[in-house]
Tab-separated table of C-alpha atoms and ligand atoms in Angstrom:
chain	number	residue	atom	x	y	z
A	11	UNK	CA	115.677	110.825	62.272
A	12	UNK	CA	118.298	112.607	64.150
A	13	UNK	CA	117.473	116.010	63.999
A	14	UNK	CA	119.630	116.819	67.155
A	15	UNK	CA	121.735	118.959	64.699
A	16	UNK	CA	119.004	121.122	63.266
A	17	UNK	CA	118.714	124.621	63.884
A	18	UNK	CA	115.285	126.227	63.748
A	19	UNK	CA	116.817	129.677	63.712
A	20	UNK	CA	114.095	130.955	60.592
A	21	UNK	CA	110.966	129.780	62.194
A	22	UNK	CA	110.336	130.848	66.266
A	23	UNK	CA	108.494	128.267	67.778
A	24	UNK	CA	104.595	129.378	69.207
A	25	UNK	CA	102.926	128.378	71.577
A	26	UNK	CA	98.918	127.401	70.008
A	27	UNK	CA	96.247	125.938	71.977
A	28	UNK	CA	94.160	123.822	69.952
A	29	UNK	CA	90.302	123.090	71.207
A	30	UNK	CA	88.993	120.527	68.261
A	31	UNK	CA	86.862	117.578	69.555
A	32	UNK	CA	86.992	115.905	66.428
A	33	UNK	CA	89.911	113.412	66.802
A	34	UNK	CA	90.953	113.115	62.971
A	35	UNK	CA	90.872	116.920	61.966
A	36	UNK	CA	92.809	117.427	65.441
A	37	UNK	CA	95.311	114.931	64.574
A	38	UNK	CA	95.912	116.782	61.055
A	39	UNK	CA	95.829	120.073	62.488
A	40	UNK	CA	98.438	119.415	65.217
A	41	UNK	CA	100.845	117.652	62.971
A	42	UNK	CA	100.941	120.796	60.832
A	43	UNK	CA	101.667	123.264	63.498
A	44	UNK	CA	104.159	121.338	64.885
A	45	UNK	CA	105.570	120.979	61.127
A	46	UNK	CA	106.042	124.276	61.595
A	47	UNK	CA	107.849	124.117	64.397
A	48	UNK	CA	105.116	125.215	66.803
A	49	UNK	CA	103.979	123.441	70.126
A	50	UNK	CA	100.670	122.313	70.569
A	51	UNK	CA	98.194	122.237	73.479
A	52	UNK	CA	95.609	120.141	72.488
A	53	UNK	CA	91.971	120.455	74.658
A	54	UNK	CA	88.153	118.303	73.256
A	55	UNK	CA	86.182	120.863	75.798
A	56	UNK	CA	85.844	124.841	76.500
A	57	UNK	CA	86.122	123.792	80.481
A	58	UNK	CA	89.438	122.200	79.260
A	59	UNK	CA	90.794	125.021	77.460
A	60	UNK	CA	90.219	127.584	79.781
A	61	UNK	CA	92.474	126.379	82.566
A	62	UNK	CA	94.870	125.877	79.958
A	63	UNK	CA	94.440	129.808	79.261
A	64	UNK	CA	94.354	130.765	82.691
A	65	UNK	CA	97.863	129.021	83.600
A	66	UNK	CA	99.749	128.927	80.684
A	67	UNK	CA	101.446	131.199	77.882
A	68	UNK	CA	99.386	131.128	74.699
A	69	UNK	CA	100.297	132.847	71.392
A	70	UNK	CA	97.307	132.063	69.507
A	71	UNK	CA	94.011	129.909	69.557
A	72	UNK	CA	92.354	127.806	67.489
A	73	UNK	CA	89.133	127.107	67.974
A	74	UNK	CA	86.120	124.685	66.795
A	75	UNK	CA	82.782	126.078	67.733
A	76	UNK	CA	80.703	123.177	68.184
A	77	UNK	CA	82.325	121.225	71.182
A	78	UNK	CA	80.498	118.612	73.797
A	79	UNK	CA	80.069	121.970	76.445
A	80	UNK	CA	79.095	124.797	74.235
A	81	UNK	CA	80.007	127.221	71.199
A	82	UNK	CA	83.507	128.019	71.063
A	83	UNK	CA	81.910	131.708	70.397
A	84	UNK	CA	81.379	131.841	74.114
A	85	UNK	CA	84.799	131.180	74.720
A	86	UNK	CA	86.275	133.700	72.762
A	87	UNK	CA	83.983	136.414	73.913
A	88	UNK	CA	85.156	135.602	77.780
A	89	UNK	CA	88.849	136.055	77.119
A	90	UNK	CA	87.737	139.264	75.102
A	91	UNK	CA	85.356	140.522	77.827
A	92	UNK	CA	88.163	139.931	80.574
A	93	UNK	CA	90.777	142.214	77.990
A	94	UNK	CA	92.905	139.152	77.080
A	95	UNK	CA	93.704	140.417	72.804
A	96	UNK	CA	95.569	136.966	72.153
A	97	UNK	CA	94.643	136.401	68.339
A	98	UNK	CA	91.909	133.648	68.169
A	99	UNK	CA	90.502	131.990	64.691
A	100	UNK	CA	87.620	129.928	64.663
A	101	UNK	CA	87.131	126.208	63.101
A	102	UNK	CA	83.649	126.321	61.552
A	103	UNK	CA	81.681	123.993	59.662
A	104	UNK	CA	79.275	127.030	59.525
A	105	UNK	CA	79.605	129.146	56.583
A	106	UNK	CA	77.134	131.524	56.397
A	107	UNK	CA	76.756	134.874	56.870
A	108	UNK	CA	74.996	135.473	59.952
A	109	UNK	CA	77.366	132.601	61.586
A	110	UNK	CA	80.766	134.069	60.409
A	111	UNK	CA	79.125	137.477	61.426
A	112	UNK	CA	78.090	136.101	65.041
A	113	UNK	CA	82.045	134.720	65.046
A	114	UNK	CA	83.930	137.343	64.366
A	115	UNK	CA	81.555	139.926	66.694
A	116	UNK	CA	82.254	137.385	69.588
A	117	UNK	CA	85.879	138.854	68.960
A	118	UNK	CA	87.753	136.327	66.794
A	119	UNK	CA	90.621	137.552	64.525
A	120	UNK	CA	89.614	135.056	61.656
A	121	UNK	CA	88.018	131.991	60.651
A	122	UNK	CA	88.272	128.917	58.589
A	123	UNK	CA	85.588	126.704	56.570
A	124	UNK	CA	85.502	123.232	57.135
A	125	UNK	CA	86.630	121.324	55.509
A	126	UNK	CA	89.743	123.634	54.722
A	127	UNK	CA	93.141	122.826	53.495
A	128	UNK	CA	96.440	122.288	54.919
A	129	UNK	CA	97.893	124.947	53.126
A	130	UNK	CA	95.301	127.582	53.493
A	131	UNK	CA	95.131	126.719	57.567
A	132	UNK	CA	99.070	127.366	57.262
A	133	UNK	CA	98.920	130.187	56.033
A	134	UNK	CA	96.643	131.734	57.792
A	135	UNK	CA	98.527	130.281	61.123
A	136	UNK	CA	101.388	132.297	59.851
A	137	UNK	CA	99.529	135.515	59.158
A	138	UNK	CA	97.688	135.722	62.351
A	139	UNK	CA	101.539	134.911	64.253
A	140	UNK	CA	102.900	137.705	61.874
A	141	UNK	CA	100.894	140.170	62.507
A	142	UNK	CA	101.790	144.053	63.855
A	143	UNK	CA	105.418	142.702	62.544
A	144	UNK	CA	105.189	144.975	59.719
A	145	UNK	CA	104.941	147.921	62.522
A	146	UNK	CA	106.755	146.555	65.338
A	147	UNK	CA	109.884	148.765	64.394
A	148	UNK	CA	108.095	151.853	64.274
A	149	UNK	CA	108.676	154.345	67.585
A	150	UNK	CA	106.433	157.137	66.783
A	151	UNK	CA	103.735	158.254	67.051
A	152	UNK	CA	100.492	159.538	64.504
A	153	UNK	CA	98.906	162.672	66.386
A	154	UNK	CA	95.496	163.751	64.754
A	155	UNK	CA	93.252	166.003	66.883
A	156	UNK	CA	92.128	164.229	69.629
A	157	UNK	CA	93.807	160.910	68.596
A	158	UNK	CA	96.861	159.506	69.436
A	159	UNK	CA	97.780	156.242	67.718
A	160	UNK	CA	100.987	154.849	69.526
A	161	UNK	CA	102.815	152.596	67.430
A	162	UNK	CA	105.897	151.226	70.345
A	163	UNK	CA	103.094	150.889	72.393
A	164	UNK	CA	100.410	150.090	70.838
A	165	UNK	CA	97.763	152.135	72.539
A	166	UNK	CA	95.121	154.260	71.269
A	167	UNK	CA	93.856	157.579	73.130
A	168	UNK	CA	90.786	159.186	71.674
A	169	UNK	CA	89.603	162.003	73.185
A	170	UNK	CA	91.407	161.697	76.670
A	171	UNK	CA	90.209	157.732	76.652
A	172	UNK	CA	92.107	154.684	75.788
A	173	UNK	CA	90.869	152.502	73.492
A	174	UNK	CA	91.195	148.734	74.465
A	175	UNK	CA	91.147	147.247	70.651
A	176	UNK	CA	92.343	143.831	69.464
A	177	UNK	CA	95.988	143.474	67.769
A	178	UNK	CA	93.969	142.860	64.710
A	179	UNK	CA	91.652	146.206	65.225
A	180	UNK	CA	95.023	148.435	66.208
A	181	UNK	CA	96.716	147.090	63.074
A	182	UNK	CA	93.586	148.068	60.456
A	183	UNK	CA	93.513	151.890	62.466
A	184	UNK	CA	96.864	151.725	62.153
A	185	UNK	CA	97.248	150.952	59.063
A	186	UNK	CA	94.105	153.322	57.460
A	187	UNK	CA	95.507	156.170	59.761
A	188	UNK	CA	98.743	155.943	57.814
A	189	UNK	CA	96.774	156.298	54.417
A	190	UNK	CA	94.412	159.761	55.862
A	191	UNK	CA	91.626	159.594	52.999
A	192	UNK	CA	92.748	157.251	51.097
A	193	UNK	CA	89.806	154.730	50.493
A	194	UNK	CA	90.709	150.591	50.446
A	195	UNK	CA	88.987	147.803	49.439
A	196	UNK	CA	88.188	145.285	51.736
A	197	UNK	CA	91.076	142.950	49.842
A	198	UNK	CA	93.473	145.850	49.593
A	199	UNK	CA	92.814	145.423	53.530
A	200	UNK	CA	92.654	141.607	54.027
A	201	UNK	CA	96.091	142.081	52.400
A	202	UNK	CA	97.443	144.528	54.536
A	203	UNK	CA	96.545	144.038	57.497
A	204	UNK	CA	96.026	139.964	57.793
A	205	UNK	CA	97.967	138.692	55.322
A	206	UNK	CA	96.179	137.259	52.667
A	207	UNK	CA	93.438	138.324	50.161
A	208	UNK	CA	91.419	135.044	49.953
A	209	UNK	CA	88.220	136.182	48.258
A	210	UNK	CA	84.901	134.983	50.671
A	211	UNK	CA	86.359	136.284	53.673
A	212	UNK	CA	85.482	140.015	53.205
A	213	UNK	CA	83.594	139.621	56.388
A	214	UNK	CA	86.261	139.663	58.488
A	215	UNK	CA	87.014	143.291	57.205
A	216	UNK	CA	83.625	144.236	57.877
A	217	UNK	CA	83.190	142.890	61.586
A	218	UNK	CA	86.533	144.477	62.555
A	219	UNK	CA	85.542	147.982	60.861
A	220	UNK	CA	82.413	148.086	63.050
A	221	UNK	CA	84.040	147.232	66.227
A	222	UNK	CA	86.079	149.645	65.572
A	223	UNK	CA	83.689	151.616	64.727
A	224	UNK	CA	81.642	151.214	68.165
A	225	UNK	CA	85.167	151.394	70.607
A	226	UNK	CA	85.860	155.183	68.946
A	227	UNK	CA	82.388	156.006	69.427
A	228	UNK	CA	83.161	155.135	72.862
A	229	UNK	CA	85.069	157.636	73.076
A	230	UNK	CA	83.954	161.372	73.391
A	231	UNK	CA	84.231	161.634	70.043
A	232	UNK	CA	81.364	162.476	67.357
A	233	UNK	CA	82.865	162.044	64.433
A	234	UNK	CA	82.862	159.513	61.842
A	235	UNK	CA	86.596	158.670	61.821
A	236	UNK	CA	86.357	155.263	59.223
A	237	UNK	CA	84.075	156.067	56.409
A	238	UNK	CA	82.215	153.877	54.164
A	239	UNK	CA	82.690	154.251	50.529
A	240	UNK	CA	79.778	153.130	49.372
A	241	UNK	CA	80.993	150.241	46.677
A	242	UNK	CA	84.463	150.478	47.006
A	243	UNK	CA	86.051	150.489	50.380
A	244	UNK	CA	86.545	152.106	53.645
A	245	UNK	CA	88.939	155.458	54.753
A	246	UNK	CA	90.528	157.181	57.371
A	247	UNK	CA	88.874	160.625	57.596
A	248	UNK	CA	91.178	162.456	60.559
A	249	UNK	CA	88.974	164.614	62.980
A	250	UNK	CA	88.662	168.502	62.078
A	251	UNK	CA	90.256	170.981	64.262
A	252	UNK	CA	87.365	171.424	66.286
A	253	UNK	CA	86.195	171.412	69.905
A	254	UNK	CA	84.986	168.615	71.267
A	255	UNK	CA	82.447	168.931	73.672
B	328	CA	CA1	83.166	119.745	66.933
């Protein structure tokens, strides 16, 4: 087909770095991204998809986590560890607890069961791409004592510190810190913040509220900025006007 013609002016092309050693689901995978109009770097090893990371532009990762060199869990938590925030979702065959836990503490944005579907991996491609859109057009700032949530540029100072958080862990501060008090249920989040509100991945809320839980208590801060509601949700409770020693 001639498709010399076609303009792709709706959809801007990403650039996603595939590591999947199993030929079939890779095959699937890539023909769906690039479907979407999105190019595809396509590695079988970690050792592989690192030099692709270190030399070229990536917008997102997917990753499987059992590959012939290792746990694509160690992966993630290098190019977290040296401050790289590109989103990354895992490609597990794992599904329970303690792995998607493990997963998502090594850093990852998200993660898919296999074996998943087309649509759900699209979507969820197109969530993780989308997201910080929503705030993107915002210039100001949200001042709360001793916080400073920047919105243009995206940086957190707490307490005379900045924060180095995730897109994903900006956009859920971001997002409760717009709402003071208001309390939100872990789908009211997974809606807001990634996307989607797929019931069984709840998870994901939970591992990004306690990372972002332990960066502010990196700060000088004391107090409990994200609350737990006990059976209903999480909220933004601002600091009180108080010193800070
Ligand atoms: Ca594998």
């Amino acid at each position: 087909m001639n498709r010399s013609n076609t303009t792709f002016t709706s959809v801007s092309s990403k650039k996603i770095l595939l590591i999947e050693d199993e030929q079939d689901l890779a095959k699937l995978v890539m023909l769906n991204l690039k479907s979407m109009n999105h190019i595809v770097t396509h590695c079988t090893t970690l050792q592989q998809a690192s030099q692709v990371i270190a030399t070229k532009q990536i917008d997102l990762i997917l990753m499987d986590r059992m590959l012939p060199d290792g746990d694509g869990i160690t992966l993630c938590q290098q190019i977290r560890e040296a401050g790289n925030e590109i989103p990354c979702m895992l490609l597990t065959a794992r599904d329970s607890e303690a792995d998607v836990v493990l997963g998502l503490e090594s850093g990852a944005d998200d993660y898919l069961v296999k074996p998943f579907s087309v649509l759900e991996l699209r979507a969820r491609v197109k969530a993780l791409l989308r997201r910080g859109k929503q705030i993107e057009h915002q210039d100001d700032s949200l001042e709360f004592n001793g916080i400073t949530i920047n919105c243009s540029t995206r940086e957190v100072i707490a307490f005379n510190e900045t924060l180095a958080l995730t897109a994903r862990e900006f956009d859920l501060l971001l997002y409760l810190a717009q709402h003071p008090k208001q309390v939100f249920s872990r789908m009211q989040l997974l809606d807001a913040v990634w996307g989607y509100s797929y019931s069984g991945y709840e998870h994901t809320v939970n591992t990004h509220i306690n990372r972002l839980r332990n960066k502010l208590a990196q700060s000088s801060s004391t107090a409990d900025l994200v609350k737990t509601v006990w059976g209903v949700g999480y909220k933004f409770t601002p600091p009180a006007n108080q010193a800070t020693a």
